[in-house]
């Protein structure tokens, strides 16, 4: 058994995608373990361009199992789009790709708050991509997040978001000066995500531990670089997760 980790030594864009592509061909499992769809890898194989924002680059290799771990924050629309793009290119994901039921979901209010907060900072803005990454991690730590596994339980999902909607709308209107959110519209949109992602939701911790026990080769795919690490990077100009 061996577990290898590919991490950028600077701020990202060091060519990690190429390294992951090369070594994942020899791996049994490739797992993305942190970050969101603000990062990713671009890989060229036989003059074909593959762009990965959430799904590990190992998906190109047909015998490799690919996982999104619980440390990642997932924007459902972005993940569904990526699944479709790969499927349209003839890459089968069935039985070869799973997303952790414990990974947190980026919801519309995360994106709206992220963009507005950055606008309000003016010249002191951090440079966030405005994709809701930071607010989603904030909710995770604040124990107010919604997880991928919640998509399988509509009643629980309604309860979780319903409990927060008053606070979310008060924040939207009174602090950020943006329109309030409609709970029913949000739940209807999320229902579409649930149907599309249901086949891929799994307990990836069990899958990885089983692979370790079976002495399989595992590669952990980092999305950013060391200097973007929330603790050891160039704070506050960092990402919202450990690198």
PDB file of C-alpha atoms in Angstrom:
ATOM      1  CA  UNK A   1       0.000   0.000   0.000  1.00  0.00           C
ATOM      2  CA  UNK A   2       1.172   3.514  -0.758  1.00  0.00           C
ATOM      3  CA  UNK A   3      -0.514   6.885  -0.351  1.00  0.00           C
ATOM      4  CA  UNK A   4       0.980   9.748  -2.368  1.00  0.00           C
ATOM      5  CA  UNK A   5       0.007  13.409  -2.178  1.00  0.00           C
ATOM      6  CA  UNK A   6       0.387  15.941  -4.986  1.00  0.00           C
ATOM      7  CA  UNK A   7       0.515  19.518  -3.637  1.00  0.00           C
ATOM      8  CA  UNK A   8       1.651  22.730  -5.298  1.00  0.00           C
ATOM      9  CA  UNK A   9       4.758  24.241  -3.700  1.00  0.00           C
ATOM     10  CA  UNK A  10       3.648  27.832  -4.367  1.00  0.00           C
ATOM     11  CA  UNK A  11       0.207  29.358  -5.121  1.00  0.00           C
ATOM     12  CA  UNK A  12      -0.994  26.760  -7.607  1.00  0.00           C
ATOM     13  CA  UNK A  13      -0.549  26.541 -11.389  1.00  0.00           C
ATOM     14  CA  UNK A  14       2.689  24.592 -10.976  1.00  0.00           C
ATOM     15  CA  UNK A  15       1.629  21.900 -13.415  1.00  0.00           C
ATOM     16  CA  UNK A  16       0.022  19.598 -10.857  1.00  0.00           C
ATOM     17  CA  UNK A  17      -2.468  18.349 -13.427  1.00  0.00           C
ATOM     18  CA  UNK A  18       0.300  16.909 -15.560  1.00  0.00           C
ATOM     19  CA  UNK A  19       1.870  15.175 -12.556  1.00  0.00           C
ATOM     20  CA  UNK A  20      -1.469  13.766 -11.412  1.00  0.00           C
ATOM     21  CA  UNK A  21      -2.212  12.551 -14.936  1.00  0.00           C
ATOM     22  CA  UNK A  22       1.166  10.823 -15.210  1.00  0.00           C
ATOM     23  CA  UNK A  23       1.079   9.083 -11.852  1.00  0.00           C
ATOM     24  CA  UNK A  24      -2.640   8.351 -11.665  1.00  0.00           C
ATOM     25  CA  UNK A  25      -2.174   5.923 -14.546  1.00  0.00           C
ATOM     26  CA  UNK A  26      -0.338   3.736 -12.014  1.00  0.00           C
ATOM     27  CA  UNK A  27      -2.771   4.350  -9.144  1.00  0.00           C
ATOM     28  CA  UNK A  28      -5.838   2.407  -8.084  1.00  0.00           C
ATOM     29  CA  UNK A  29      -7.583   5.344  -6.412  1.00  0.00           C
ATOM     30  CA  UNK A  30      -7.278   9.107  -6.944  1.00  0.00           C
ATOM     31  CA  UNK A  31      -8.970  11.342  -4.393  1.00  0.00           C
ATOM     32  CA  UNK A  32      -9.543  15.087  -4.324  1.00  0.00           C
ATOM     33  CA  UNK A  33      -9.489  16.054  -0.657  1.00  0.00           C
ATOM     34  CA  UNK A  34      -9.921  19.840  -0.319  1.00  0.00           C
ATOM     35  CA  UNK A  35     -10.939  23.061  -2.031  1.00  0.00           C
ATOM     36  CA  UNK A  36     -13.800  23.769  -4.385  1.00  0.00           C
ATOM     37  CA  UNK A  37     -14.447  24.475  -8.059  1.00  0.00           C
ATOM     38  CA  UNK A  38     -12.362  27.638  -7.887  1.00  0.00           C
ATOM     39  CA  UNK A  39      -9.341  25.501  -8.714  1.00  0.00           C
ATOM     40  CA  UNK A  40      -8.601  22.458 -10.835  1.00  0.00           C
ATOM     41  CA  UNK A  41      -6.410  20.952 -13.498  1.00  0.00           C
ATOM     42  CA  UNK A  42      -6.223  21.123 -17.275  1.00  0.00           C
ATOM     43  CA  UNK A  43      -4.770  18.067 -18.978  1.00  0.00           C
ATOM     44  CA  UNK A  44      -4.064  17.383 -22.663  1.00  0.00           C
ATOM     45  CA  UNK A  45      -4.133  13.745 -23.772  1.00  0.00           C
ATOM     46  CA  UNK A  46      -3.710  12.841 -27.457  1.00  0.00           C
ATOM     47  CA  UNK A  47      -4.617  16.400 -28.503  1.00  0.00           C
ATOM     48  CA  UNK A  48      -7.788  16.296 -26.383  1.00  0.00           C
ATOM     49  CA  UNK A  49      -8.248  18.891 -23.661  1.00  0.00           C
ATOM     50  CA  UNK A  50      -9.734  17.802 -20.325  1.00  0.00           C
ATOM     51  CA  UNK A  51     -10.636  20.483 -17.766  1.00  0.00           C
ATOM     52  CA  UNK A  52     -11.186  19.288 -14.204  1.00  0.00           C
ATOM     53  CA  UNK A  53     -12.516  21.579 -11.477  1.00  0.00           C
ATOM     54  CA  UNK A  54     -13.857  18.998  -9.036  1.00  0.00           C
ATOM     55  CA  UNK A  55     -13.505  15.505 -10.476  1.00  0.00           C
ATOM     56  CA  UNK A  56      -9.953  14.136 -10.094  1.00  0.00           C
ATOM     57  CA  UNK A  57      -7.766  14.056 -13.197  1.00  0.00           C
ATOM     58  CA  UNK A  58      -7.448  10.293 -12.777  1.00  0.00           C
ATOM     59  CA  UNK A  59     -10.899   9.913 -14.352  1.00  0.00           C
ATOM     60  CA  UNK A  60      -9.202   9.858 -17.745  1.00  0.00           C
ATOM     61  CA  UNK A  61      -7.745   6.429 -16.926  1.00  0.00           C
ATOM     62  CA  UNK A  62     -10.470   3.804 -17.224  1.00  0.00           C
ATOM     63  CA  UNK A  63      -9.194   1.482 -14.484  1.00  0.00           C
ATOM     64  CA  UNK A  64      -8.826   4.167 -11.805  1.00  0.00           C
ATOM     65  CA  UNK A  65     -11.404   4.858  -9.080  1.00  0.00           C
ATOM     66  CA  UNK A  66     -11.920   8.593  -8.513  1.00  0.00           C
ATOM     67  CA  UNK A  67     -13.286  10.203  -5.357  1.00  0.00           C
ATOM     68  CA  UNK A  68     -14.250  13.631  -4.040  1.00  0.00           C
ATOM     69  CA  UNK A  69     -13.584  13.554  -0.306  1.00  0.00           C
ATOM     70  CA  UNK A  70     -15.353  15.155   2.627  1.00  0.00           C
ATOM     71  CA  UNK A  71     -12.907  18.080   2.777  1.00  0.00           C
ATOM     72  CA  UNK A  72     -14.120  19.445  -0.558  1.00  0.00           C
ATOM     73  CA  UNK A  73     -16.972  21.945  -0.893  1.00  0.00           C
ATOM     74  CA  UNK A  74     -19.150  21.097  -3.882  1.00  0.00           C
ATOM     75  CA  UNK A  75     -21.206  23.430  -6.043  1.00  0.00           C
ATOM     76  CA  UNK A  76     -23.760  20.941  -7.450  1.00  0.00           C
ATOM     77  CA  UNK A  77     -24.344  22.687 -10.778  1.00  0.00           C
ATOM     78  CA  UNK A  78     -20.589  22.783 -11.460  1.00  0.00           C
ATOM     79  CA  UNK A  79     -20.205  19.094 -10.630  1.00  0.00           C
ATOM     80  CA  UNK A  80     -23.158  18.059 -12.784  1.00  0.00           C
ATOM     81  CA  UNK A  81     -21.779  20.126 -15.674  1.00  0.00           C
ATOM     82  CA  UNK A  82     -18.401  18.433 -15.333  1.00  0.00           C
ATOM     83  CA  UNK A  83     -19.987  14.972 -15.236  1.00  0.00           C
ATOM     84  CA  UNK A  84     -21.913  15.747 -18.425  1.00  0.00           C
ATOM     85  CA  UNK A  85     -18.863  17.115 -20.217  1.00  0.00           C
ATOM     86  CA  UNK A  86     -16.843  14.003 -19.426  1.00  0.00           C
ATOM     87  CA  UNK A  87     -19.718  11.714 -20.398  1.00  0.00           C
ATOM     88  CA  UNK A  88     -20.099  13.578 -23.702  1.00  0.00           C
ATOM     89  CA  UNK A  89     -16.408  12.928 -24.328  1.00  0.00           C
ATOM     90  CA  UNK A  90     -17.005   9.201 -23.939  1.00  0.00           C
ATOM     91  CA  UNK A  91     -15.635   8.825 -20.406  1.00  0.00           C
ATOM     92  CA  UNK A  92     -17.747   6.523 -18.254  1.00  0.00           C
ATOM     93  CA  UNK A  93     -18.125   7.537 -14.612  1.00  0.00           C
ATOM     94  CA  UNK A  94     -20.412   4.697 -13.548  1.00  0.00           C
ATOM     95  CA  UNK A  95     -18.769   2.773 -10.707  1.00  0.00           C
ATOM     96  CA  UNK A  96     -15.592   4.837 -11.157  1.00  0.00           C
ATOM     97  CA  UNK A  97     -16.548   8.090  -9.487  1.00  0.00           C
ATOM     98  CA  UNK A  98     -18.079   8.908  -6.104  1.00  0.00           C
ATOM     99  CA  UNK A  99     -18.537  12.038  -3.997  1.00  0.00           C
ATOM    100  CA  UNK A 100     -18.483  11.969  -0.206  1.00  0.00           C
ATOM    101  CA  UNK A 101     -21.833  12.193   1.532  1.00  0.00           C
ATOM    102  CA  UNK A 102     -20.053  14.425   4.078  1.00  0.00           C
ATOM    103  CA  UNK A 103     -18.806  16.998   1.568  1.00  0.00           C
ATOM    104  CA  UNK A 104     -20.532  20.338   2.061  1.00  0.00           C
ATOM    105  CA  UNK A 105     -22.676  21.963  -0.614  1.00  0.00           C
ATOM    106  CA  UNK A 106     -22.211  25.473  -1.974  1.00  0.00           C
ATOM    107  CA  UNK A 107     -25.684  27.005  -2.179  1.00  0.00           C
ATOM    108  CA  UNK A 108     -26.922  30.196  -3.916  1.00  0.00           C
ATOM    109  CA  UNK A 109     -26.625  32.322  -0.787  1.00  0.00           C
ATOM    110  CA  UNK A 110     -22.962  31.346  -0.373  1.00  0.00           C
ATOM    111  CA  UNK A 111     -22.206  32.663  -3.855  1.00  0.00           C
ATOM    112  CA  UNK A 112     -24.263  35.833  -3.396  1.00  0.00           C
ATOM    113  CA  UNK A 113     -22.663  36.654  -0.035  1.00  0.00           C
ATOM    114  CA  UNK A 114     -19.176  35.921  -1.366  1.00  0.00           C
ATOM    115  CA  UNK A 115     -19.539  38.305  -4.303  1.00  0.00           C
ATOM    116  CA  UNK A 116     -21.196  41.079  -2.307  1.00  0.00           C
ATOM    117  CA  UNK A 117     -18.720  40.958   0.561  1.00  0.00           C
ATOM    118  CA  UNK A 118     -15.832  41.231  -1.884  1.00  0.00           C
ATOM    119  CA  UNK A 119     -17.495  44.214  -3.573  1.00  0.00           C
ATOM    120  CA  UNK A 120     -17.963  45.941  -0.228  1.00  0.00           C
ATOM    121  CA  UNK A 121     -14.258  45.659   0.591  1.00  0.00           C
ATOM    122  CA  UNK A 122     -13.332  47.897  -2.317  1.00  0.00           C
ATOM    123  CA  UNK A 123      -9.565  48.379  -2.579  1.00  0.00           C
ATOM    124  CA  UNK A 124      -9.003  45.941   0.288  1.00  0.00           C
ATOM    125  CA  UNK A 125     -10.677  42.980  -1.407  1.00  0.00           C
ATOM    126  CA  UNK A 126      -8.900  39.641  -1.140  1.00  0.00           C
ATOM    127  CA  UNK A 127      -9.403  38.565  -4.741  1.00  0.00           C
ATOM    128  CA  UNK A 128     -11.835  35.709  -4.146  1.00  0.00           C
ATOM    129  CA  UNK A 129     -13.306  34.051  -7.234  1.00  0.00           C
ATOM    130  CA  UNK A 130     -16.783  34.797  -5.879  1.00  0.00           C
ATOM    131  CA  UNK A 131     -17.871  31.169  -6.154  1.00  0.00           C
ATOM    132  CA  UNK A 132     -19.049  30.777  -2.580  1.00  0.00           C
ATOM    133  CA  UNK A 133     -16.071  28.751  -1.350  1.00  0.00           C
ATOM    134  CA  UNK A 134     -15.309  30.801   1.772  1.00  0.00           C
ATOM    135  CA  UNK A 135     -18.907  31.228   2.979  1.00  0.00           C
ATOM    136  CA  UNK A 136     -19.523  27.505   2.522  1.00  0.00           C
ATOM    137  CA  UNK A 137     -16.485  26.620   4.638  1.00  0.00           C
ATOM    138  CA  UNK A 138     -17.649  29.207   7.186  1.00  0.00           C
ATOM    139  CA  UNK A 139     -21.018  27.464   7.464  1.00  0.00           C
ATOM    140  CA  UNK A 140     -19.270  24.118   7.800  1.00  0.00           C
ATOM    141  CA  UNK A 141     -17.221  25.321  10.758  1.00  0.00           C
ATOM    142  CA  UNK A 142     -20.222  27.169  12.177  1.00  0.00           C
ATOM    143  CA  UNK A 143     -22.184  23.878  12.104  1.00  0.00           C
ATOM    144  CA  UNK A 144     -24.781  25.400   9.806  1.00  0.00           C
ATOM    145  CA  UNK A 145     -23.813  23.659   6.575  1.00  0.00           C
ATOM    146  CA  UNK A 146     -25.710  21.394   4.216  1.00  0.00           C
ATOM    147  CA  UNK A 147     -23.959  18.209   3.109  1.00  0.00           C
ATOM    148  CA  UNK A 148     -24.143  16.102  -0.034  1.00  0.00           C
ATOM    149  CA  UNK A 149     -25.760  13.280   1.919  1.00  0.00           C
ATOM    150  CA  UNK A 150     -28.627  15.619   2.803  1.00  0.00           C
ATOM    151  CA  UNK A 151     -29.663  15.531  -0.863  1.00  0.00           C
ATOM    152  CA  UNK A 152     -30.951  12.017  -0.235  1.00  0.00           C
ATOM    153  CA  UNK A 153     -33.345  13.238   2.442  1.00  0.00           C
ATOM    154  CA  UNK A 154     -35.677  15.999   1.110  1.00  0.00           C
ATOM    155  CA  UNK A 155     -37.445  16.452   4.455  1.00  0.00           C
ATOM    156  CA  UNK A 156     -34.160  16.989   6.295  1.00  0.00           C
ATOM    157  CA  UNK A 157     -32.954  19.312   3.564  1.00  0.00           C
ATOM    158  CA  UNK A 158     -36.071  21.453   3.873  1.00  0.00           C
ATOM    159  CA  UNK A 159     -35.674  21.521   7.635  1.00  0.00           C
ATOM    160  CA  UNK A 160     -32.012  22.519   7.524  1.00  0.00           C
ATOM    161  CA  UNK A 161     -32.426  25.369   5.046  1.00  0.00           C
ATOM    162  CA  UNK A 162     -35.825  26.366   6.420  1.00  0.00           C
ATOM    163  CA  UNK A 163     -34.328  26.913   9.865  1.00  0.00           C
ATOM    164  CA  UNK A 164     -31.832  29.350   8.383  1.00  0.00           C
ATOM    165  CA  UNK A 165     -33.883  31.202   5.797  1.00  0.00           C
ATOM    166  CA  UNK A 166     -34.970  34.013   8.132  1.00  0.00           C
ATOM    167  CA  UNK A 167     -31.376  34.672   9.194  1.00  0.00           C
ATOM    168  CA  UNK A 168     -30.127  34.371   5.610  1.00  0.00           C
ATOM    169  CA  UNK A 169     -32.666  36.863   4.317  1.00  0.00           C
ATOM    170  CA  UNK A 170     -32.013  39.294   7.160  1.00  0.00           C
ATOM    171  CA  UNK A 171     -28.313  39.101   6.306  1.00  0.00           C
ATOM    172  CA  UNK A 172     -28.989  39.516   2.591  1.00  0.00           C
ATOM    173  CA  UNK A 173     -31.245  42.562   2.941  1.00  0.00           C
ATOM    174  CA  UNK A 174     -29.864  44.364   5.988  1.00  0.00           C
ATOM    175  CA  UNK A 175     -26.135  43.716   5.648  1.00  0.00           C
ATOM    176  CA  UNK A 176     -25.400  42.998   1.991  1.00  0.00           C
ATOM    177  CA  UNK A 177     -28.241  44.990   0.427  1.00  0.00           C
ATOM    178  CA  UNK A 178     -29.301  42.235  -1.948  1.00  0.00           C
ATOM    179  CA  UNK A 179     -32.743  40.653  -2.557  1.00  0.00           C
ATOM    180  CA  UNK A 180     -33.948  37.919  -0.165  1.00  0.00           C
ATOM    181  CA  UNK A 181     -33.930  34.248  -1.126  1.00  0.00           C
ATOM    182  CA  UNK A 182     -37.040  32.225  -1.895  1.00  0.00           C
ATOM    183  CA  UNK A 183     -37.008  28.936   0.011  1.00  0.00           C
ATOM    184  CA  UNK A 184     -39.276  27.049  -2.391  1.00  0.00           C
ATOM    185  CA  UNK A 185     -37.335  28.128  -5.473  1.00  0.00           C
ATOM    186  CA  UNK A 186     -34.105  27.067  -3.827  1.00  0.00           C
ATOM    187  CA  UNK A 187     -35.474  23.666  -2.799  1.00  0.00           C
ATOM    188  CA  UNK A 188     -36.871  23.035  -6.287  1.00  0.00           C
ATOM    189  CA  UNK A 189     -33.464  23.750  -7.790  1.00  0.00           C
ATOM    190  CA  UNK A 190     -31.729  21.522  -5.254  1.00  0.00           C
ATOM    191  CA  UNK A 191     -34.171  18.708  -6.069  1.00  0.00           C
ATOM    192  CA  UNK A 192     -32.782  18.668  -9.613  1.00  0.00           C
ATOM    193  CA  UNK A 193     -29.279  18.340  -8.191  1.00  0.00           C
ATOM    194  CA  UNK A 194     -30.393  15.472  -5.969  1.00  0.00           C
ATOM    195  CA  UNK A 195     -31.706  13.458  -8.888  1.00  0.00           C
ATOM    196  CA  UNK A 196     -28.580  13.973 -10.964  1.00  0.00           C
ATOM    197  CA  UNK A 197     -26.043  13.261  -8.203  1.00  0.00           C
ATOM    198  CA  UNK A 198     -27.761  10.408  -6.351  1.00  0.00           C
ATOM    199  CA  UNK A 199     -25.874   7.624  -8.230  1.00  0.00           C
ATOM    200  CA  UNK A 200     -22.524   9.098  -7.188  1.00  0.00           C
ATOM    201  CA  UNK A 201     -23.070   9.749  -3.470  1.00  0.00           C
ATOM    202  CA  UNK A 202     -21.170   7.396  -1.145  1.00  0.00           C
ATOM    203  CA  UNK A 203     -19.198   7.147   2.087  1.00  0.00           C
ATOM    204  CA  UNK A 204     -15.792   7.743   0.535  1.00  0.00           C
ATOM    205  CA  UNK A 205     -14.015   7.312   3.891  1.00  0.00           C
ATOM    206  CA  UNK A 206     -15.036   3.657   3.873  1.00  0.00           C
ATOM    207  CA  UNK A 207     -13.940   3.267   0.255  1.00  0.00           C
ATOM    208  CA  UNK A 208     -10.492   4.737   0.969  1.00  0.00           C
ATOM    209  CA  UNK A 209      -9.977   2.720   4.150  1.00  0.00           C
ATOM    210  CA  UNK A 210     -10.933  -0.456   2.327  1.00  0.00           C
ATOM    211  CA  UNK A 211      -8.458   0.413  -0.434  1.00  0.00           C
ATOM    212  CA  UNK A 212      -5.705   0.945   2.152  1.00  0.00           C
ATOM    213  CA  UNK A 213      -6.519  -2.394   3.779  1.00  0.00           C
ATOM    214  CA  UNK A 214      -6.284  -4.039   0.363  1.00  0.00           C
ATOM    215  CA  UNK A 215      -2.822  -2.531  -0.221  1.00  0.00           C
ATOM    216  CA  UNK A 216      -3.951  -0.467  -3.186  1.00  0.00           C
ATOM    217  CA  UNK A 217      -2.083   2.549  -4.525  1.00  0.00           C
ATOM    218  CA  UNK A 218      -3.789   5.798  -3.563  1.00  0.00           C
ATOM    219  CA  UNK A 219      -3.082   9.304  -4.797  1.00  0.00           C
ATOM    220  CA  UNK A 220      -4.414  12.385  -3.010  1.00  0.00           C
ATOM    221  CA  UNK A 221      -4.903  15.256  -5.429  1.00  0.00           C
ATOM    222  CA  UNK A 222      -4.405  18.731  -3.993  1.00  0.00           C
ATOM    223  CA  UNK A 223      -6.149  21.573  -5.786  1.00  0.00           C
ATOM    224  CA  UNK A 224      -4.111  24.626  -4.795  1.00  0.00           C
ATOM    225  CA  UNK A 225      -0.638  25.347  -3.461  1.00  0.00           C
ATOM    226  CA  UNK A 226       1.106  25.481  -0.099  1.00  0.00           C
ATOM    227  CA  UNK A 227       1.126  29.277  -0.002  1.00  0.00           C
ATOM    228  CA  UNK A 228      -2.673  29.307  -0.294  1.00  0.00           C
ATOM    229  CA  UNK A 229      -3.082  27.135   2.806  1.00  0.00           C
ATOM    230  CA  UNK A 230      -5.424  28.763   5.337  1.00  0.00           C
ATOM    231  CA  UNK A 231      -2.886  28.270   8.172  1.00  0.00           C
ATOM    232  CA  UNK A 232       0.549  28.277   6.509  1.00  0.00           C
ATOM    233  CA  UNK A 233      -0.071  30.428   3.448  1.00  0.00           C
ATOM    234  CA  UNK A 234       0.166  34.157   2.758  1.00  0.00           C
ATOM    235  CA  UNK A 235      -2.783  34.931   5.048  1.00  0.00           C
ATOM    236  CA  UNK A 236      -5.260  36.550   4.457  1.00  0.00           C
ATOM    237  CA  UNK A 237      -4.600  36.111   0.733  1.00  0.00           C
ATOM    238  CA  UNK A 238      -5.231  32.395   0.881  1.00  0.00           C
ATOM    239  CA  UNK A 239      -7.907  29.838   0.103  1.00  0.00           C
ATOM    240  CA  UNK A 240     -10.414  28.729   2.751  1.00  0.00           C
ATOM    241  CA  UNK A 241      -9.096  25.209   3.332  1.00  0.00           C
ATOM    242  CA  UNK A 242      -5.824  23.532   4.186  1.00  0.00           C
ATOM    243  CA  UNK A 243      -3.714  23.022   1.099  1.00  0.00           C
TER     244      UNK A 243
END
